[in-house]
mmCIF file of C-alpha atoms in Angstrom:
data_model
loop_
_atom_site.group_PDB
_atom_site.id
_atom_site.type_symbol
_atom_site.label_atom_id
_atom_site.label_comp_id
_atom_site.label_asym_id
_atom_site.label_seq_id
_atom_site.Cartn_x
_atom_site.Cartn_y
_atom_site.Cartn_z
ATOM 1 C CA UNK A 1 37.702 169.131 140.557
ATOM 2 C CA UNK A 2 34.245 167.471 141.173
ATOM 3 C CA UNK A 3 34.297 165.233 144.668
ATOM 4 C CA UNK A 4 33.619 162.603 142.714
ATOM 5 C CA UNK A 5 36.577 162.988 140.775
ATOM 6 C CA UNK A 6 38.855 164.093 144.139
ATOM 7 C CA UNK A 7 37.729 160.947 146.141
ATOM 8 C CA UNK A 8 39.061 158.799 143.075
ATOM 9 C CA UNK A 9 42.490 160.746 142.504
ATOM 10 C CA UNK A 10 42.836 160.265 146.140
ATOM 11 C CA UNK A 11 41.973 156.838 146.570
ATOM 12 C CA UNK A 12 45.117 156.360 143.494
ATOM 13 C CA UNK A 13 47.536 158.298 145.957
ATOM 14 C CA UNK A 14 46.800 155.890 148.842
ATOM 15 C CA UNK A 15 47.328 153.389 146.427
ATOM 16 C CA UNK A 16 50.485 154.439 145.067
ATOM 17 C CA UNK A 17 51.703 154.506 148.609
ATOM 18 C CA UNK A 18 50.441 157.882 149.955
ATOM 19 C CA UNK A 19 53.648 159.311 148.049
ATOM 20 C CA UNK A 20 53.134 162.760 145.931
ATOM 21 C CA UNK A 21 54.052 162.513 142.621
ATOM 22 C CA UNK A 22 56.551 164.596 142.497
ATOM 23 C CA UNK A 23 57.926 162.615 144.910
ATOM 24 C CA UNK A 24 57.576 159.453 142.768
ATOM 25 C CA UNK A 25 58.853 160.854 139.627
ATOM 26 C CA UNK A 26 61.739 162.606 141.444
ATOM 27 C CA UNK A 27 63.743 159.568 141.668
ATOM 28 C CA UNK A 28 63.864 158.918 137.770
ATOM 29 C CA UNK A 29 66.141 160.432 136.054
ATOM 30 C CA UNK A 30 66.561 163.198 132.680
ATOM 31 C CA UNK A 31 66.389 160.946 129.627
ATOM 32 C CA UNK A 32 64.758 158.067 131.384
ATOM 33 C CA UNK A 33 61.228 156.655 129.696
ATOM 34 C CA UNK A 34 58.439 159.032 129.400
ATOM 35 C CA UNK A 35 55.408 157.370 129.192
ATOM 36 C CA UNK A 36 52.699 159.439 127.578
ATOM 37 C CA UNK A 37 48.778 158.053 127.567
ATOM 38 C CA UNK A 38 45.862 159.123 125.399
ATOM 39 C CA UNK A 39 42.513 157.690 124.695
ATOM 40 C CA UNK A 40 39.762 158.000 122.319
ATOM 41 C CA UNK A 41 39.109 160.997 120.877
ATOM 42 C CA UNK A 42 40.421 162.218 116.825
ATOM 43 C CA UNK A 43 42.274 165.020 117.917
ATOM 44 C CA UNK A 44 44.493 162.478 119.644
ATOM 45 C CA UNK A 45 44.957 159.274 117.506
ATOM 46 C CA UNK A 46 47.973 161.272 115.435
ATOM 47 C CA UNK A 47 49.982 159.902 118.362
ATOM 48 C CA UNK A 48 49.506 156.317 117.309
ATOM 49 C CA UNK A 49 51.111 157.561 113.900
ATOM 50 C CA UNK A 50 54.063 159.117 115.912
ATOM 51 C CA UNK A 51 54.447 155.682 117.943
ATOM 52 C CA UNK A 52 54.462 153.222 114.773
ATOM 53 C CA UNK A 53 56.187 155.537 112.359
ATOM 54 C CA UNK A 54 59.250 155.901 114.968
ATOM 55 C CA UNK A 55 58.917 159.896 115.262
ATOM 56 C CA UNK A 56 59.346 159.517 119.038
ATOM 57 C CA UNK A 57 63.004 158.171 118.371
ATOM 58 C CA UNK A 58 63.636 160.704 115.496
ATOM 59 C CA UNK A 59 63.160 163.389 118.449
ATOM 60 C CA UNK A 60 65.309 161.752 120.835
ATOM 61 C CA UNK A 61 62.814 160.491 123.439
ATOM 62 C CA UNK A 62 62.002 156.725 124.425
ATOM 63 C CA UNK A 63 58.265 157.049 124.768
ATOM 64 C CA UNK A 64 55.920 154.492 125.910
ATOM 65 C CA UNK A 65 52.178 155.092 124.416
ATOM 66 C CA UNK A 66 49.924 153.936 127.163
ATOM 67 C CA UNK A 67 46.039 154.046 125.281
ATOM 68 C CA UNK A 68 43.238 154.037 127.937
ATOM 69 C CA UNK A 69 39.729 152.723 127.387
ATOM 70 C CA UNK A 70 38.525 155.440 130.405
ATOM 71 C CA UNK A 71 39.212 159.118 129.677
ATOM 72 C CA UNK A 72 38.448 159.445 133.305
ATOM 73 C CA UNK A 73 41.351 156.648 133.960
ATOM 74 C CA UNK A 74 44.108 158.488 131.796
ATOM 75 C CA UNK A 75 42.853 161.919 133.587
ATOM 76 C CA UNK A 76 43.605 160.130 137.010
ATOM 77 C CA UNK A 77 46.917 158.549 136.043
ATOM 78 C CA UNK A 78 48.122 161.790 135.048
ATOM 79 C CA UNK A 79 46.901 163.725 138.265
ATOM 80 C CA UNK A 80 48.888 161.013 140.803
ATOM 81 C CA UNK A 81 51.785 160.171 138.721
ATOM 82 C CA UNK A 82 51.590 157.148 136.961
ATOM 83 C CA UNK A 83 52.314 158.652 133.891
ATOM 84 C CA UNK A 84 54.391 161.542 133.063
ATOM 85 C CA UNK A 85 52.040 163.396 129.977
ATOM 86 C CA UNK A 86 48.608 162.650 129.191
ATOM 87 C CA UNK A 87 46.231 164.614 126.178
ATOM 88 C CA UNK A 88 43.087 166.091 128.100
ATOM 89 C CA UNK A 89 40.751 169.136 127.720
ATOM 90 C CA UNK A 90 41.582 172.240 128.929
ATOM 91 C CA UNK A 91 38.192 172.138 131.345
ATOM 92 C CA UNK A 92 39.797 168.672 132.932
ATOM 93 C CA UNK A 93 43.213 169.915 133.078
ATOM 94 C CA UNK A 94 41.690 172.936 135.373
ATOM 95 C CA UNK A 95 39.680 170.583 137.461
ATOM 96 C CA UNK A 96 42.512 168.870 138.422
ATOM 97 C CA UNK A 97 44.612 171.997 139.076
ATOM 98 C CA UNK A 98 41.835 173.191 141.386
ATOM 99 C CA UNK A 99 42.399 169.996 143.280
ATOM 100 C CA UNK A 100 46.151 170.804 143.628
ATOM 101 C CA UNK A 101 47.982 168.915 141.206
ATOM 102 C CA UNK A 102 50.691 170.950 139.028
ATOM 103 C CA UNK A 103 50.421 170.630 135.796
ATOM 104 C CA UNK A 104 51.302 172.187 132.399
ATOM 105 C CA UNK A 105 50.488 172.472 129.203
ATOM 106 C CA UNK A 106 52.710 172.272 126.390
ATOM 107 C CA UNK A 107 51.215 172.253 123.031
ATOM 108 C CA UNK A 108 47.184 172.537 121.377
ATOM 109 C CA UNK A 109 46.294 168.865 119.612
ATOM 110 C CA UNK A 110 43.069 170.692 118.558
ATOM 111 C CA UNK A 111 40.004 172.409 119.451
ATOM 112 C CA UNK A 112 36.124 170.589 119.386
ATOM 113 C CA UNK A 113 34.553 171.523 116.707
ATOM 114 C CA UNK A 114 31.550 169.358 116.769
ATOM 115 C CA UNK A 115 32.785 165.876 118.079
ATOM 116 C CA UNK A 116 31.651 166.379 121.369
ATOM 117 C CA UNK A 117 27.350 166.028 121.363
ATOM 118 C CA UNK A 118 24.866 165.966 123.054
ATOM 119 C CA UNK A 119 22.209 163.507 121.146
ATOM 120 C CA UNK A 120 18.561 163.114 121.722
ATOM 121 C CA UNK A 121 16.508 160.288 121.419
ATOM 122 C CA UNK A 122 13.110 160.249 119.713
ATOM 123 C CA UNK A 123 10.686 163.196 120.695
ATOM 124 C CA UNK A 124 13.555 165.444 121.808
ATOM 125 C CA UNK A 125 14.011 168.030 119.174
ATOM 126 C CA UNK A 126 15.920 171.010 121.101
ATOM 127 C CA UNK A 127 17.621 171.561 124.142
ATOM 128 C CA UNK A 128 14.747 173.100 126.314
ATOM 129 C CA UNK A 129 13.301 169.094 125.816
ATOM 130 C CA UNK A 130 15.575 167.968 128.242
ATOM 131 C CA UNK A 131 13.615 169.171 131.357
ATOM 132 C CA UNK A 132 12.943 166.659 133.213
ATOM 133 C CA UNK A 133 14.303 163.368 131.079
ATOM 134 C CA UNK A 134 17.113 161.444 132.067
ATOM 135 C CA UNK A 135 20.957 162.731 130.645
ATOM 136 C CA UNK A 136 23.891 160.231 130.575
ATOM 137 C CA UNK A 137 27.780 161.512 130.699
ATOM 138 C CA UNK A 138 30.639 160.920 132.299
ATOM 139 C CA UNK A 139 30.565 163.021 135.192
ATOM 140 C CA UNK A 140 32.900 165.736 136.173
ATOM 141 C CA UNK A 141 34.500 165.725 132.880
ATOM 142 C CA UNK A 142 34.184 167.045 128.892
ATOM 143 C CA UNK A 143 31.012 166.025 128.215
ATOM 144 C CA UNK A 144 29.648 167.107 131.369
ATOM 145 C CA UNK A 145 31.225 170.580 130.758
ATOM 146 C CA UNK A 146 29.313 170.542 127.269
ATOM 147 C CA UNK A 147 25.969 169.789 129.037
ATOM 148 C CA UNK A 148 26.093 172.541 131.176
ATOM 149 C CA UNK A 149 27.205 174.894 129.102
ATOM 150 C CA UNK A 150 24.280 173.691 126.619
ATOM 151 C CA UNK A 151 21.685 173.914 129.522
ATOM 152 C CA UNK A 152 22.566 177.817 130.220
ATOM 153 C CA UNK A 153 22.260 178.262 126.674
ATOM 154 C CA UNK A 154 18.605 177.203 126.848
ATOM 155 C CA UNK A 155 18.332 178.776 130.374
ATOM 156 C CA UNK A 156 18.099 175.180 132.187
ATOM 157 C CA UNK A 157 20.718 174.093 134.981
ATOM 158 C CA UNK A 158 21.580 171.024 135.789
ATOM 159 C CA UNK A 159 18.384 170.599 138.240
ATOM 160 C CA UNK A 160 16.048 170.712 135.420
ATOM 161 C CA UNK A 161 17.168 167.460 134.463
ATOM 162 C CA UNK A 162 17.923 163.705 135.789
ATOM 163 C CA UNK A 163 21.275 163.554 135.329
ATOM 164 C CA UNK A 164 22.926 159.793 135.512
ATOM 165 C CA UNK A 165 26.528 159.892 135.762
ATOM 166 C CA UNK A 166 28.686 156.923 133.915
ATOM 167 C CA UNK A 167 31.482 156.372 131.789
ATOM 168 C CA UNK A 168 31.369 157.631 128.379
ATOM 169 C CA UNK A 169 31.226 154.081 126.485
ATOM 170 C CA UNK A 170 28.896 153.271 128.731
ATOM 171 C CA UNK A 171 26.646 155.880 128.927
ATOM 172 C CA UNK A 172 26.319 155.304 124.745
ATOM 173 C CA UNK A 173 25.477 151.618 125.275
ATOM 174 C CA UNK A 174 22.866 153.043 127.643
ATOM 175 C CA UNK A 175 21.306 155.662 125.528
ATOM 176 C CA UNK A 176 21.300 153.201 122.348
ATOM 177 C CA UNK A 177 19.456 150.422 124.719
ATOM 178 C CA UNK A 178 16.808 153.124 125.489
ATOM 179 C CA UNK A 179 17.507 153.054 129.198
ATOM 180 C CA UNK A 180 18.405 157.068 129.262
ATOM 181 C CA UNK A 181 16.913 159.976 126.944
ATOM 182 C CA UNK A 182 20.329 161.976 126.115
ATOM 183 C CA UNK A 183 23.443 161.475 126.258
ATOM 184 C CA UNK A 184 26.707 163.383 126.152
ATOM 185 C CA UNK A 185 29.684 161.912 124.327
ATOM 186 C CA UNK A 186 32.397 162.480 121.831
ATOM 187 C CA UNK A 187 33.522 160.529 118.623
ATOM 188 C CA UNK A 188 33.884 157.897 117.967
ATOM 189 C CA UNK A 189 31.474 156.946 120.639
ATOM 190 C CA UNK A 190 29.019 159.590 118.887
ATOM 191 C CA UNK A 191 28.796 156.721 116.161
ATOM 192 C CA UNK A 192 27.310 154.230 118.663
ATOM 193 C CA UNK A 193 25.045 156.662 120.295
ATOM 194 C CA UNK A 194 23.296 158.053 117.001
ATOM 195 C CA UNK A 195 22.941 154.305 115.863
ATOM 196 C CA UNK A 196 19.182 154.710 118.009
ATOM 197 C CA UNK A 197 16.869 155.063 115.896
ATOM 198 C CA UNK A 198 15.543 158.415 115.610
ATOM 199 C CA UNK A 199 18.351 160.238 117.472
ATOM 200 C CA UNK A 200 19.922 163.563 116.835
ATOM 201 C CA UNK A 201 22.380 165.746 118.162
ATOM 202 C CA UNK A 202 20.655 168.831 120.051
ATOM 203 C CA UNK A 203 23.596 170.029 121.086
ATOM 204 C CA UNK A 204 27.411 170.012 119.685
ATOM 205 C CA UNK A 205 30.759 171.266 120.923
ATOM 206 C CA UNK A 206 30.507 173.637 116.936
ATOM 207 C CA UNK A 207 27.777 175.934 118.651
ATOM 208 C CA UNK A 208 30.275 176.809 121.769
ATOM 209 C CA UNK A 209 33.588 177.566 119.509
ATOM 210 C CA UNK A 210 36.662 177.549 121.223
ATOM 211 C CA UNK A 211 35.388 176.119 124.186
ATOM 212 C CA UNK A 212 36.974 172.796 124.569
ATOM 213 C CA UNK A 213 40.214 172.758 123.223
ATOM 214 C CA UNK A 214 42.719 169.621 123.591
ATOM 215 C CA UNK A 215 45.952 169.596 124.989
ATOM 216 C CA UNK A 216 49.655 167.667 125.483
ATOM 217 C CA UNK A 217 49.767 168.448 129.274
ATOM 218 C CA UNK A 218 52.147 166.915 131.342
ATOM 219 C CA UNK A 219 53.563 167.170 135.172
ATOM 220 C CA UNK A 220 55.497 170.247 136.329
ATOM 221 C CA UNK A 221 57.857 168.065 137.426
ATOM 222 C CA UNK A 222 58.638 166.717 133.860
ATOM 223 C CA UNK A 223 58.990 170.351 132.926
ATOM 224 C CA UNK A 224 61.937 170.837 135.391
ATOM 225 C CA UNK A 225 63.755 167.530 135.202
ATOM 226 C CA UNK A 226 63.814 166.598 131.475
ATOM 227 C CA UNK A 227 62.721 169.432 129.002
ATOM 228 C CA UNK A 228 64.330 167.958 126.386
ATOM 229 C CA UNK A 229 61.416 165.312 126.700
ATOM 230 C CA UNK A 230 59.317 167.157 127.054
ATOM 231 C CA UNK A 231 60.462 168.932 123.918
ATOM 232 C CA UNK A 232 61.169 165.712 121.701
ATOM 233 C CA UNK A 233 57.358 165.028 122.434
ATOM 234 C CA UNK A 234 56.196 168.146 121.286
ATOM 235 C CA UNK A 235 58.308 167.850 117.997
ATOM 236 C CA UNK A 236 57.135 164.563 117.064
ATOM 237 C CA UNK A 237 53.513 165.685 116.868
ATOM 238 C CA UNK A 238 54.633 168.016 114.639
ATOM 239 C CA UNK A 239 56.406 165.596 112.647
ATOM 240 C CA UNK A 240 53.214 162.869 112.903
ATOM 241 C CA UNK A 241 51.087 165.851 111.152
ATOM 242 C CA UNK A 242 53.062 166.413 108.313
ATOM 243 C CA UNK A 243 53.755 162.430 108.256
ATOM 244 C CA UNK A 244 49.624 161.976 108.255
ATOM 245 C CA UNK A 245 49.402 165.114 105.078
ATOM 246 C CA UNK A 246 51.976 163.038 103.274
ATOM 247 C CA UNK A 247 50.382 159.515 103.723
ATOM 248 C CA UNK A 248 47.175 160.423 104.480
ATOM 249 C CA UNK A 249 45.335 156.525 103.513
ATOM 250 C CA UNK A 250 48.362 154.659 105.572
ATOM 251 C CA UNK A 251 48.050 157.140 108.177
ATOM 252 C CA UNK A 252 43.682 156.691 108.222
ATOM 253 C CA UNK A 253 44.203 153.398 108.180
ATOM 254 C CA UNK A 254 46.486 153.602 111.495
ATOM 255 C CA UNK A 255 44.471 155.643 113.609
ATOM 256 C CA UNK A 256 40.876 154.114 112.598
ATOM 257 C CA UNK A 257 41.962 150.817 113.722
ATOM 258 C CA UNK A 258 43.165 152.055 116.993
ATOM 259 C CA UNK A 259 39.414 154.392 117.358
ATOM 260 C CA UNK A 260 37.911 150.727 116.486
ATOM 261 C CA UNK A 261 35.983 152.287 113.805
ATOM 262 C CA UNK A 262 35.821 152.296 109.635
ATOM 263 C CA UNK A 263 38.238 154.487 108.003
ATOM 264 C CA UNK A 264 35.217 156.191 106.607
ATOM 265 C CA UNK A 265 33.394 156.677 109.969
ATOM 266 C CA UNK A 266 37.175 158.215 111.068
ATOM 267 C CA UNK A 267 36.740 160.497 108.246
ATOM 268 C CA UNK A 268 33.671 161.432 109.156
ATOM 269 C CA UNK A 269 34.958 163.220 111.968
ATOM 270 C CA UNK A 270 37.772 165.191 110.161
ATOM 271 C CA UNK A 271 35.332 168.760 110.154
ATOM 272 C CA UNK A 272 34.218 167.947 113.650
ATOM 273 C CA UNK A 273 38.102 168.452 114.879
ATOM 274 C CA UNK A 274 40.028 171.854 113.915
ATOM 275 C CA UNK A 275 44.149 170.411 114.494
ATOM 276 C CA UNK A 276 46.266 173.190 115.424
ATOM 277 C CA UNK A 277 49.153 173.913 113.079
ATOM 278 C CA UNK A 278 52.927 175.007 114.604
ATOM 279 C CA UNK A 279 51.426 178.848 113.309
ATOM 280 C CA UNK A 280 48.256 178.619 115.421
ATOM 281 C CA UNK A 281 49.709 176.727 118.594
ATOM 282 C CA UNK A 282 51.966 180.203 118.793
ATOM 283 C CA UNK A 283 49.451 182.085 118.403
ATOM 284 C CA UNK A 284 47.360 180.373 120.672
ATOM 285 C CA UNK A 285 50.124 180.707 123.277
ATOM 286 C CA UNK A 286 50.821 183.675 122.669
ATOM 287 C CA UNK A 287 48.204 184.961 125.261
ATOM 288 C CA UNK A 288 44.669 183.415 123.540
ATOM 289 C CA UNK A 289 44.910 180.239 125.803
ATOM 290 C CA UNK A 290 44.752 182.414 129.271
ATOM 291 C CA UNK A 291 41.938 184.306 128.566
ATOM 292 C CA UNK A 292 40.321 181.242 127.719
ATOM 293 C CA UNK A 293 41.419 179.519 130.989
ATOM 294 C CA UNK A 294 40.002 182.110 133.023
ATOM 295 C CA UNK A 295 36.633 181.971 130.993
ATOM 296 C CA UNK A 296 36.378 178.055 131.851
ATOM 297 C CA UNK A 297 37.678 178.559 135.271
ATOM 298 C CA UNK A 298 35.059 181.073 135.927
ATOM 299 C CA UNK A 299 32.660 178.654 134.433
ATOM 300 C CA UNK A 300 33.579 175.677 136.246
ATOM 301 C CA UNK A 301 33.167 177.902 139.936
ATOM 302 C CA UNK A 302 29.664 178.763 138.923
ATOM 303 C CA UNK A 303 28.402 175.359 137.867
ATOM 304 C CA UNK A 304 29.948 173.914 141.093
ATOM 305 C CA UNK A 305 32.707 171.780 139.441
ATOM 306 C CA UNK A 306 35.332 172.672 141.177
ATOM 307 C CA UNK A 307 35.216 174.337 144.640
ATOM 308 C CA UNK A 308 37.619 177.238 144.087
ATOM 309 C CA UNK A 309 39.210 178.775 140.802
ATOM 310 C CA UNK A 310 42.386 176.919 139.805
ATOM 311 C CA UNK A 311 45.785 179.009 140.069
ATOM 312 C CA UNK A 312 47.047 179.641 136.714
ATOM 313 C CA UNK A 313 50.995 180.147 137.285
ATOM 314 C CA UNK A 314 52.856 178.130 135.088
ATOM 315 C CA UNK A 315 49.853 176.740 133.780
ATOM 316 C CA UNK A 316 50.713 177.319 129.815
ATOM 317 C CA UNK A 317 54.837 176.505 128.828
ATOM 318 C CA UNK A 318 55.164 177.951 125.162
ATOM 319 C CA UNK A 319 59.036 177.866 125.570
ATOM 320 C CA UNK A 320 58.442 174.252 123.041
ATOM 321 C CA UNK A 321 55.710 174.838 120.621
ATOM 322 C CA UNK A 322 58.431 178.491 120.007
ATOM 323 C CA UNK A 323 61.351 175.744 119.714
ATOM 324 C CA UNK A 324 59.665 173.556 117.220
ATOM 325 C CA UNK A 325 61.619 173.754 113.668
ATOM 326 C CA UNK A 326 59.483 174.294 110.967
#
């Protein structure tokens, strides 16, 4: 966890009365309403479909869907126990765990395969062209991570650019306004950033296969307190994917509306997000994710995004995808 990210978490803990997440959640009985957070990412909008089509109720779980305009706010909400579950990347989950938060990954939503992008303005055609330039991204989160991966690939470090931290939506707007030379953003904010004349993506998550997996992450407390609710969330996800496949035009309307983009723009995100099927989830939880987590943890430490490697014991809870009936 970056110091900036950690500071935000500590502030929220103080506002919550200095109780730990586990202490606050222990009072909530099994079978109570589960608050599930998600934010603007194509791989997470199926949650909106699940909510509107009654798929949580079908699977015996009462869910309050909470949409976050700010991805970082969703991370902090899960880290402080304000919500029970959240969709977030593996690298951001590892950052939280490194800071002492107890969380478990129970589902792979998708892999980013192009929808996270480093977009540069006119006159910058490659990563090497970023040297000495101003680059904006949300500090300590997924596209800051992508930026560092891309810089390393080009033989550069963050010290070679002028890094300007700001929320993703603000970063995209600043880029379009010409206030920064390049930006790290994820879809649908890529659509905003690419409105700048002469802009182009000079690196994407497609250049780093498997580096940015996206997950449903829950508090460790919820896993022990109400495993039936966790199972309901996971089963509802796969029901949502089935419904989307059977009602694609209607599903696209629902997801595009939540994303605030046109259906055609939303369809353009398809190839940049690889949704994981049940079979692919089971394969991932059979050792693949452990190796990926170790690789990401080593990078986070080497890039000084965390002070020490996160403990991986209990991070992955494969029993829920294994229990889903195809």
